[in-house]
CSV table of N, CA and C in Angstrom, one decimal:
chain,number,residue,atom,x,y,z
A,12,MET,N,23.2,38.0,-28.9
A,12,MET,CA,21.6,37.7,-28.6
A,12,MET,C,21.4,36.5,-28.0
A,13,THR,N,20.5,36.4,-27.3
A,13,THR,CA,20.3,34.9,-26.7
A,13,THR,C,19.1,34.4,-27.8
A,14,SER,N,19.4,32.9,-27.8
A,14,SER,CA,18.6,32.0,-28.8
A,14,SER,C,17.2,32.1,-27.9
A,15,LYS,N,16.3,31.4,-28.8
A,15,LYS,CA,15.0,31.4,-28.3
A,15,LYS,C,14.7,30.2,-27.1
A,16,ALA,N,15.7,29.2,-27.4
A,16,ALA,CA,15.6,27.9,-26.6
A,16,ALA,C,16.1,28.4,-25.4
A,17,ALA,N,17.0,29.3,-25.2
A,17,ALA,CA,17.5,29.8,-23.9
A,17,ALA,C,16.7,30.3,-23.0
A,18,LEU,N,15.4,31.1,-23.8
A,18,LEU,CA,14.6,31.7,-23.1
A,18,LEU,C,13.3,30.8,-22.5
A,19,GLU,N,13.2,29.6,-23.1
A,19,GLU,CA,11.9,28.5,-22.7
A,19,GLU,C,12.3,28.3,-21.4
A,20,PRO,N,11.1,28.2,-20.6
A,20,PRO,CA,11.6,27.4,-19.1
A,20,PRO,C,11.9,25.7,-19.5
A,21,ALA,N,12.5,25.2,-18.6
A,21,ALA,CA,13.3,23.9,-18.5
A,21,ALA,C,12.0,23.1,-18.5
A,22,PRO,N,11.9,22.1,-19.3
A,22,PRO,CA,10.8,21.0,-18.8
A,22,PRO,C,10.9,20.4,-17.5
A,23,ILE,N,9.7,20.3,-17.1
A,23,ILE,CA,9.6,19.8,-15.5
A,23,ILE,C,9.9,18.3,-15.3
A,24,GLU,N,10.8,18.0,-14.5
A,24,GLU,CA,11.1,16.5,-14.1
A,24,GLU,C,10.2,16.1,-13.0
A,25,TRP,N,9.5,15.1,-13.2
A,25,TRP,CA,8.4,14.7,-12.3
A,25,TRP,C,9.1,13.3,-11.8
A,26,SER,N,9.0,13.1,-10.6
A,26,SER,CA,9.4,12.3,-9.8
A,26,SER,C,8.3,11.9,-8.6
A,27,VAL,N,8.6,11.0,-7.8
A,27,VAL,CA,7.9,10.7,-6.7
A,27,VAL,C,8.3,11.8,-5.4
A,28,TRP,N,9.2,12.3,-5.8
A,28,TRP,CA,9.7,13.3,-4.7
A,28,TRP,C,9.8,14.8,-5.4
A,29,SER,N,9.2,14.9,-6.4
A,29,SER,CA,8.7,16.3,-6.9
A,29,SER,C,7.5,16.7,-6.0
A,30,ASP,N,7.3,18.3,-6.3
A,30,ASP,CA,6.0,18.9,-5.7
A,30,ASP,C,5.0,18.2,-6.2
A,31,GLN,N,3.7,18.4,-5.6
A,31,GLN,CA,2.5,17.7,-5.8
A,31,GLN,C,2.0,18.6,-7.1
A,32,VAL,N,2.2,19.7,-7.1
A,32,VAL,CA,1.8,20.7,-8.2
A,32,VAL,C,2.8,21.7,-8.4
A,33,VAL,N,2.9,21.8,-9.9
A,33,VAL,CA,3.9,22.6,-10.6
A,33,VAL,C,3.3,23.5,-11.7
A,34,ASN,N,3.4,24.8,-11.5
A,34,ASN,CA,2.7,25.4,-12.4
A,34,ASN,C,1.5,25.1,-13.0
A,35,GLY,N,0.6,24.8,-11.9
A,35,GLY,CA,-0.8,24.4,-12.1
A,35,GLY,C,-1.1,23.0,-12.6
A,36,GLN,N,0.1,22.3,-12.6
A,36,GLN,CA,-0.1,20.8,-13.4
A,36,GLN,C,0.0,19.8,-12.1
A,37,LEU,N,-0.8,18.9,-12.1
A,37,LEU,CA,-0.7,17.7,-11.1
A,37,LEU,C,0.6,16.9,-11.4
A,38,ASN,N,1.3,16.5,-10.7
A,38,ASN,CA,2.5,15.5,-10.5
A,38,ASN,C,1.9,14.1,-11.2
A,39,PRO,N,2.1,13.7,-12.5
A,39,PRO,CA,1.6,12.5,-13.1
A,39,PRO,C,2.1,11.3,-12.4
A,40,VAL,N,3.3,11.3,-12.0
A,40,VAL,CA,4.0,10.2,-11.3
A,40,VAL,C,3.0,9.8,-10.0
A,41,LEU,N,2.8,10.8,-9.3
A,41,LEU,CA,2.0,10.5,-8.0
A,41,LEU,C,0.6,10.5,-8.5
A,42,LEU,N,0.1,10.9,-9.4
A,42,LEU,CA,-1.3,10.6,-9.8
A,42,LEU,C,-1.3,9.1,-10.2
A,43,ASP,N,-0.6,8.7,-11.0
A,43,ASP,CA,-0.6,7.3,-11.7
A,43,ASP,C,-0.2,6.3,-10.5
A,44,LEU,N,0.7,6.7,-9.7
A,44,LEU,CA,1.0,6.0,-8.2
A,44,LEU,C,-0.2,5.5,-7.4
A,45,ALA,N,-1.1,6.6,-7.2
A,45,ALA,CA,-2.5,6.4,-6.6
A,45,ALA,C,-3.5,5.8,-7.2
A,46,ASN,N,-3.5,6.0,-8.4
A,46,ASN,CA,-4.5,5.1,-9.3
A,46,ASN,C,-4.2,3.8,-9.4
A,47,ARG,N,-3.0,3.5,-9.4
A,47,ARG,CA,-2.5,1.9,-9.3
A,47,ARG,C,-2.9,1.5,-7.9
A,48,GLY,N,-2.4,2.3,-6.9
A,48,GLY,CA,-2.9,1.9,-5.7
A,48,GLY,C,-4.4,1.7,-5.3
A,49,TYR,N,-5.3,2.6,-5.8
A,49,TYR,CA,-6.4,2.5,-5.6
A,49,TYR,C,-7.0,1.3,-6.2
A,50,TYR,N,-6.5,0.8,-7.4
A,50,TYR,CA,-6.8,-0.3,-8.2
A,50,TYR,C,-6.4,-1.6,-7.3
A,51,ILE,N,-5.4,-1.6,-7.0
A,51,ILE,CA,-5.0,-2.7,-6.2
A,51,ILE,C,-5.9,-2.9,-4.8
A,52,GLN,N,-6.1,-1.8,-4.2
A,52,GLN,CA,-7.0,-1.7,-3.1
A,52,GLN,C,-8.2,-2.2,-3.3
A,53,SER,N,-8.8,-1.6,-4.1
A,53,SER,CA,-10.4,-2.0,-4.5
A,53,SER,C,-10.4,-3.3,-5.2
A,54,GLU,N,-9.9,-3.7,-6.4
A,54,GLU,CA,-10.2,-4.6,-7.1
A,54,GLU,C,-9.1,-6.1,-6.7
A,55,VAL,N,-8.2,-6.0,-6.5
A,55,VAL,CA,-7.4,-7.0,-5.8
A,55,VAL,C,-7.5,-7.3,-4.5
A,56,LEU,N,-7.7,-6.6,-3.6
A,56,LEU,CA,-7.6,-6.8,-2.1
A,56,LEU,C,-8.9,-6.7,-1.5
A,57,HIS,N,-10.1,-5.8,-2.5
A,57,HIS,CA,-11.2,-5.8,-2.0
A,57,HIS,C,-11.5,-5.1,-0.6
A,58,ILE,N,-10.7,-4.0,-0.5
A,58,ILE,CA,-10.8,-3.3,0.8
A,58,ILE,C,-11.7,-1.9,0.3
A,59,SER,N,-12.7,-1.8,1.2
A,59,SER,CA,-13.7,-0.8,0.8
A,59,SER,C,-13.0,0.7,1.0
A,60,GLU,N,-13.4,1.5,0.5
A,60,GLU,CA,-13.0,2.9,0.2
A,60,GLU,C,-13.1,3.8,1.8
A,61,ARG,N,-13.8,3.2,2.5
A,61,ARG,CA,-13.8,3.8,3.9
A,61,ARG,C,-12.5,3.4,4.8
A,62,TYR,N,-12.1,2.3,4.5
A,62,TYR,CA,-10.9,1.9,5.0
A,62,TYR,C,-9.4,1.7,4.3
A,63,GLY,N,-9.7,2.3,3.1
A,63,GLY,CA,-8.5,2.3,2.3
A,63,GLY,C,-7.7,3.4,2.2
A,64,ILE,N,-6.6,3.5,1.7
A,64,ILE,CA,-5.6,4.6,2.0
A,64,ILE,C,-5.9,5.5,0.8
A,65,PHE,N,-6.2,4.8,-0.3
A,65,PHE,CA,-6.4,5.7,-1.5
A,65,PHE,C,-8.0,5.7,-2.2
A,66,SER,N,-8.3,7.0,-2.5
A,66,SER,CA,-9.6,7.0,-2.8
A,66,SER,C,-9.7,7.3,-4.5
A,67,PRO,N,-10.8,7.2,-4.8
A,67,PRO,CA,-11.2,7.2,-6.2
A,67,PRO,C,-11.0,8.7,-6.9
A,68,GLY,N,-10.9,9.8,-6.2
A,68,GLY,CA,-10.8,11.0,-6.5
A,68,GLY,C,-10.8,12.2,-5.4
A,69,PRO,N,-11.2,13.3,-5.8
A,69,PRO,CA,-10.8,14.1,-7.0
A,69,PRO,C,-9.0,13.9,-7.2
A,70,PRO,N,-8.6,14.3,-8.5
A,70,PRO,CA,-7.1,14.1,-8.9
A,70,PRO,C,-6.2,14.6,-7.9
A,71,ARG,N,-6.6,15.8,-7.4
A,71,ARG,CA,-5.7,16.6,-6.4
A,71,ARG,C,-5.6,15.8,-5.1
A,72,LEU,N,-6.6,15.0,-4.7
A,72,LEU,CA,-6.4,14.4,-3.5
A,72,LEU,C,-5.7,13.1,-3.8
A,73,GLN,N,-6.0,12.5,-5.0
A,73,GLN,CA,-5.0,11.4,-5.1
A,73,GLN,C,-3.5,11.8,-5.4
A,74,VAL,N,-3.1,12.7,-5.9
A,74,VAL,CA,-1.7,13.3,-5.9
A,74,VAL,C,-1.3,13.5,-4.2
A,75,TYR,N,-2.1,13.9,-3.4
A,75,TYR,CA,-1.8,14.1,-2.1
A,75,TYR,C,-1.6,12.6,-1.3
A,76,GLU,N,-2.4,11.7,-1.8
A,76,GLU,CA,-2.5,10.5,-1.2
A,76,GLU,C,-1.2,9.6,-1.8
A,77,GLY,N,-0.9,10.0,-3.0
A,77,GLY,CA,0.3,9.3,-3.6
A,77,GLY,C,1.6,9.7,-2.9
A,78,GLN,N,1.8,10.9,-2.9
A,78,GLN,CA,2.8,11.5,-2.0
A,78,GLN,C,2.8,10.9,-0.5
A,79,ALA,N,2.0,10.8,0.3
A,79,ALA,CA,1.8,10.7,1.7
A,79,ALA,C,2.2,9.1,1.6
A,80,PHE,N,1.8,8.3,0.7
A,80,PHE,CA,2.1,6.8,0.7
A,80,PHE,C,3.6,6.6,0.5
A,81,VAL,N,4.1,7.5,-0.6
A,81,VAL,CA,5.5,7.5,-0.6
A,81,VAL,C,6.2,7.5,0.5
A,82,VAL,N,6.0,8.8,1.3
A,82,VAL,CA,6.5,9.1,2.6
A,82,VAL,C,6.6,8.1,3.7
A,83,ALA,N,5.3,7.5,3.6
A,83,ALA,CA,4.7,6.5,4.9
A,83,ALA,C,5.7,5.2,4.5
A,84,TYR,N,5.9,4.9,3.1
A,84,TYR,CA,6.5,3.6,2.7
A,84,TYR,C,8.0,3.8,3.1
A,85,HIS,N,8.7,5.0,3.0
A,85,HIS,CA,9.9,4.9,3.3
A,85,HIS,C,10.1,5.2,4.7
A,86,ILE,N,9.3,5.7,5.6
A,86,ILE,CA,9.3,5.4,6.9
A,86,ILE,C,9.3,4.2,7.7
A,87,VAL,N,8.5,3.3,7.1
A,87,VAL,CA,8.4,1.9,7.3
A,87,VAL,C,9.6,1.2,7.1
A,88,LEU,N,10.0,1.5,5.7
A,88,LEU,CA,11.2,0.7,5.2
A,88,LEU,C,12.4,1.2,6.0
A,89,CYS,N,12.6,2.5,6.5
A,89,CYS,CA,13.7,2.7,7.1
A,89,CYS,C,13.7,2.0,8.7
A,90,THR,N,12.7,2.4,9.4
A,90,THR,CA,12.5,1.8,10.6
A,90,THR,C,12.6,0.3,10.8
A,91,GLY,N,11.9,-0.3,9.7
A,91,GLY,CA,12.2,-1.9,9.7
A,91,GLY,C,13.5,-2.2,9.5
A,92,ALA,N,14.3,-1.4,8.5
A,92,ALA,CA,15.8,-1.9,8.4
A,92,ALA,C,16.5,-1.7,9.7
A,93,ALA,N,16.1,-0.6,10.5
A,93,ALA,CA,16.9,-0.3,11.6
A,93,ALA,C,16.6,-1.3,12.8
A,94,PHE,N,15.4,-1.9,13.0
A,94,PHE,CA,15.2,-2.7,13.8
A,94,PHE,C,15.5,-4.1,13.3
A,95,THR,N,15.6,-4.2,12.2
A,95,THR,CA,16.2,-5.6,12.0
A,95,THR,C,17.8,-5.8,12.1
A,96,PHE,N,18.3,-4.6,11.7
A,96,PHE,CA,19.9,-4.3,12.2
A,96,PHE,C,19.8,-4.6,13.8
A,97,LEU,N,19.2,-3.9,14.5
A,97,LEU,CA,19.2,-4.1,15.9
A,97,LEU,C,18.8,-5.5,16.4
A,98,TYR,N,18.0,-6.2,15.8
A,98,TYR,CA,17.7,-7.5,16.0
A,98,TYR,C,18.9,-8.4,16.1
A,99,PHE,N,19.6,-8.6,14.8
A,99,PHE,CA,20.6,-9.4,14.4
A,99,PHE,C,21.9,-8.6,15.4
A,100,PHE,N,22.0,-7.3,15.6
A,100,PHE,CA,23.1,-7.1,16.4
A,100,PHE,C,23.1,-7.6,17.7
A,101,LEU,N,21.8,-7.2,18.4
A,101,LEU,CA,21.7,-8.0,19.8
A,101,LEU,C,21.8,-9.6,19.8
A,102,GLY,N,21.5,-10.0,18.9
A,102,GLY,CA,21.8,-11.6,18.9
A,102,GLY,C,23.1,-11.9,18.7
A,103,LYS,N,24.0,-11.0,18.0
A,103,LYS,CA,25.4,-11.3,18.0
A,103,LYS,C,26.0,-11.1,19.2
A,104,LEU,N,25.4,-10.4,20.4
A,104,LEU,CA,25.8,-10.0,21.5
A,104,LEU,C,25.9,-11.3,22.6
A,105,GLY,N,25.2,-12.4,22.0
A,105,GLY,CA,25.3,-13.7,22.8
A,105,GLY,C,24.3,-13.6,23.8
A,106,LYS,N,23.6,-12.5,24.0
A,106,LYS,CA,22.6,-12.5,25.2
A,106,LYS,C,21.3,-12.3,24.8
A,107,PRO,N,20.7,-13.4,24.3
A,107,PRO,CA,19.1,-13.2,23.9
A,107,PRO,C,18.4,-12.8,24.8
A,108,ASN,N,17.6,-11.9,24.9
A,108,ASN,CA,16.5,-11.6,25.6
A,108,ASN,C,15.2,-11.3,24.9
A,109,ALA,N,13.9,-12.0,25.3
A,109,ALA,CA,13.0,-11.6,24.8
A,109,ALA,C,12.2,-10.1,24.7
A,110,GLY,N,12.6,-9.5,25.9
A,110,GLY,CA,12.0,-8.3,26.0
A,110,GLY,C,12.8,-7.5,25.0
A,111,LEU,N,14.1,-7.7,24.9
A,111,LEU,CA,14.8,-6.8,23.9
A,111,LEU,C,14.3,-6.8,22.3
A,112,TYR,N,13.6,-8.2,22.1
A,112,TYR,CA,13.5,-8.1,21.0
A,112,TYR,C,11.8,-7.7,20.9
A,113,ALA,N,11.1,-7.7,22.0
A,113,ALA,CA,9.7,-7.2,22.0
A,113,ALA,C,9.6,-5.8,21.7
A,114,VAL,N,10.3,-5.0,22.3
A,114,VAL,CA,10.2,-3.6,22.3
A,114,VAL,C,10.5,-3.0,21.0
A,115,PRO,N,11.4,-3.5,19.9
A,115,PRO,CA,11.6,-3.1,18.7
A,115,PRO,C,10.3,-3.5,17.8
A,116,LEU,N,9.7,-4.8,18.2
A,116,LEU,CA,8.8,-5.2,17.4
A,116,LEU,C,7.4,-4.5,17.5
A,117,ILE,N,7.1,-4.0,19.0
A,117,ILE,CA,5.9,-3.4,19.4
A,117,ILE,C,5.9,-2.0,19.0
A,118,THR,N,7.3,-1.4,18.7
A,118,THR,CA,7.5,-0.1,18.5
A,118,THR,C,7.1,0.0,16.8
A,119,PHE,N,7.4,-1.1,16.2
A,119,PHE,CA,7.3,-1.1,14.8
A,119,PHE,C,6.0,-1.1,14.6
A,120,ILE,N,4.9,-1.9,15.1
A,120,ILE,CA,3.8,-2.1,14.7
A,120,ILE,C,2.9,-0.8,15.4
A,121,PHE,N,3.5,-0.1,16.2
A,121,PHE,CA,2.7,1.0,16.8
A,121,PHE,C,3.0,2.2,15.5
A,122,ILE,N,4.2,2.2,15.1
A,122,ILE,CA,4.6,2.9,14.0
A,122,ILE,C,3.6,2.8,12.7
A,123,LEU,N,3.5,1.5,12.5
A,123,LEU,CA,2.7,1.1,11.2
A,123,LEU,C,1.1,1.5,11.6
A,124,VAL,N,0.4,1.3,12.7
A,124,VAL,CA,-0.8,1.7,13.2
A,124,VAL,C,-1.0,3.2,13.0
A,125,GLU,N,0.2,4.0,13.5
A,125,GLU,CA,0.0,5.5,13.6
A,125,GLU,C,0.0,5.9,11.9
A,126,LEU,N,1.0,5.4,11.1
A,126,LEU,CA,1.1,5.6,9.9
A,126,LEU,C,-0.2,5.4,8.9
A,127,TYR,N,-1.1,4.5,9.5
A,127,TYR,CA,-2.2,4.3,8.8
A,127,TYR,C,-3.3,5.1,9.3
A,128,ILE,N,-3.4,5.7,10.5
A,128,ILE,CA,-4.4,6.5,10.9
A,128,ILE,C,-4.1,7.7,10.3
A,129,ALA,N,-2.8,8.2,10.2
A,129,ALA,CA,-2.3,9.6,9.6
A,129,ALA,C,-2.9,9.6,8.2
A,130,LEU,N,-2.6,8.5,7.6
A,130,LEU,CA,-3.0,8.3,6.0
A,130,LEU,C,-4.5,8.3,5.9
A,131,LEU,N,-5.2,7.9,6.7
A,131,LEU,CA,-6.5,7.7,6.7
A,131,LEU,C,-7.3,8.8,7.1
A,132,CYS,N,-6.9,9.7,7.8
A,132,CYS,CA,-7.6,10.6,8.6
A,132,CYS,C,-7.1,12.4,8.2
A,133,PRO,N,-6.4,12.4,7.0
A,133,PRO,CA,-6.0,13.7,6.9
A,133,PRO,C,-7.3,14.9,6.8
A,134,ARG,N,-7.1,16.2,6.9
A,134,ARG,CA,-8.2,17.3,6.8
A,134,ARG,C,-8.6,17.1,5.2
A,135,GLN,N,-7.4,16.6,4.4
A,135,GLN,CA,-7.6,16.9,2.9
A,135,GLN,C,-8.8,16.0,2.3
A,136,ARG,N,-9.0,14.8,3.1
A,136,ARG,CA,-10.3,13.9,2.9
A,136,ARG,C,-11.5,14.3,3.2
A,137,THR,N,-11.9,15.7,3.8
A,137,THR,CA,-13.0,16.0,4.4
A,137,THR,C,-13.9,16.4,3.1
A,138,PRO,N,-15.2,16.1,3.1
A,138,PRO,CA,-16.0,16.6,1.7
A,138,PRO,C,-15.9,18.2,1.8
A,139,GLY,N,-15.8,18.8,0.6
A,139,GLY,CA,-15.6,20.0,0.4
A,139,GLY,C,-14.5,20.9,0.8
A,140,TYR,N,-13.0,20.0,0.9
A,140,TYR,CA,-12.1,20.7,1.3
A,140,TYR,C,-11.3,21.5,0.0
A,141,VAL,N,-11.1,22.9,0.4
A,141,VAL,CA,-10.5,23.6,-0.9
A,141,VAL,C,-9.1,23.6,-0.9
A,142,TRP,N,-8.4,23.0,-2.0
A,142,TRP,CA,-6.9,23.2,-2.2
A,142,TRP,C,-6.5,24.6,-2.4
A,143,ASP,N,-5.5,25.0,-2.0
A,143,ASP,CA,-5.1,26.4,-2.1
A,143,ASP,C,-4.2,26.6,-3.3
A,144,ASP,N,-3.7,25.6,-3.5
A,144,ASP,CA,-2.6,25.4,-4.7
A,144,ASP,C,-2.9,25.0,-6.1
A,145,TRP,N,-4.3,24.7,-6.1
A,145,TRP,CA,-4.5,24.0,-7.6
A,145,TRP,C,-6.3,23.9,-7.8
A,146,GLU,N,-6.7,24.2,-8.8
A,146,GLU,CA,-8.1,24.4,-9.3
A,146,GLU,C,-8.4,23.7,-10.4
A,147,VAL,N,-9.5,23.1,-10.4
A,147,VAL,CA,-10.2,22.2,-11.6
A,147,VAL,C,-10.1,23.2,-12.7
């Protein structure tokens, strides 16, 4: 016979890389990240909601914004690290050229602007958007 514990589903492990919704439950890690991000954005930095990355709600939108922020943060971190490596690698070659340094810097700034626009203008932020995978 199988034990009762063996038939119960395993507990959900929540992290920033987990799904946004599992078994009808919102990811509390992403929700907390978005709530803290909104607090920092609105109370500490005094950025208006119109220009901010995080919104005050609903919770499903906050979970989406939390995960989008994590992905954007890692994209910026990886490209920044790659461009920093490229900068020092080109410096070690002994042929400093302002154009060689300007191209990665301009590309990095372009990536930051594109990520900001992508975080600010998703269709999920439109009023009345219906989420397919979660209901209140």
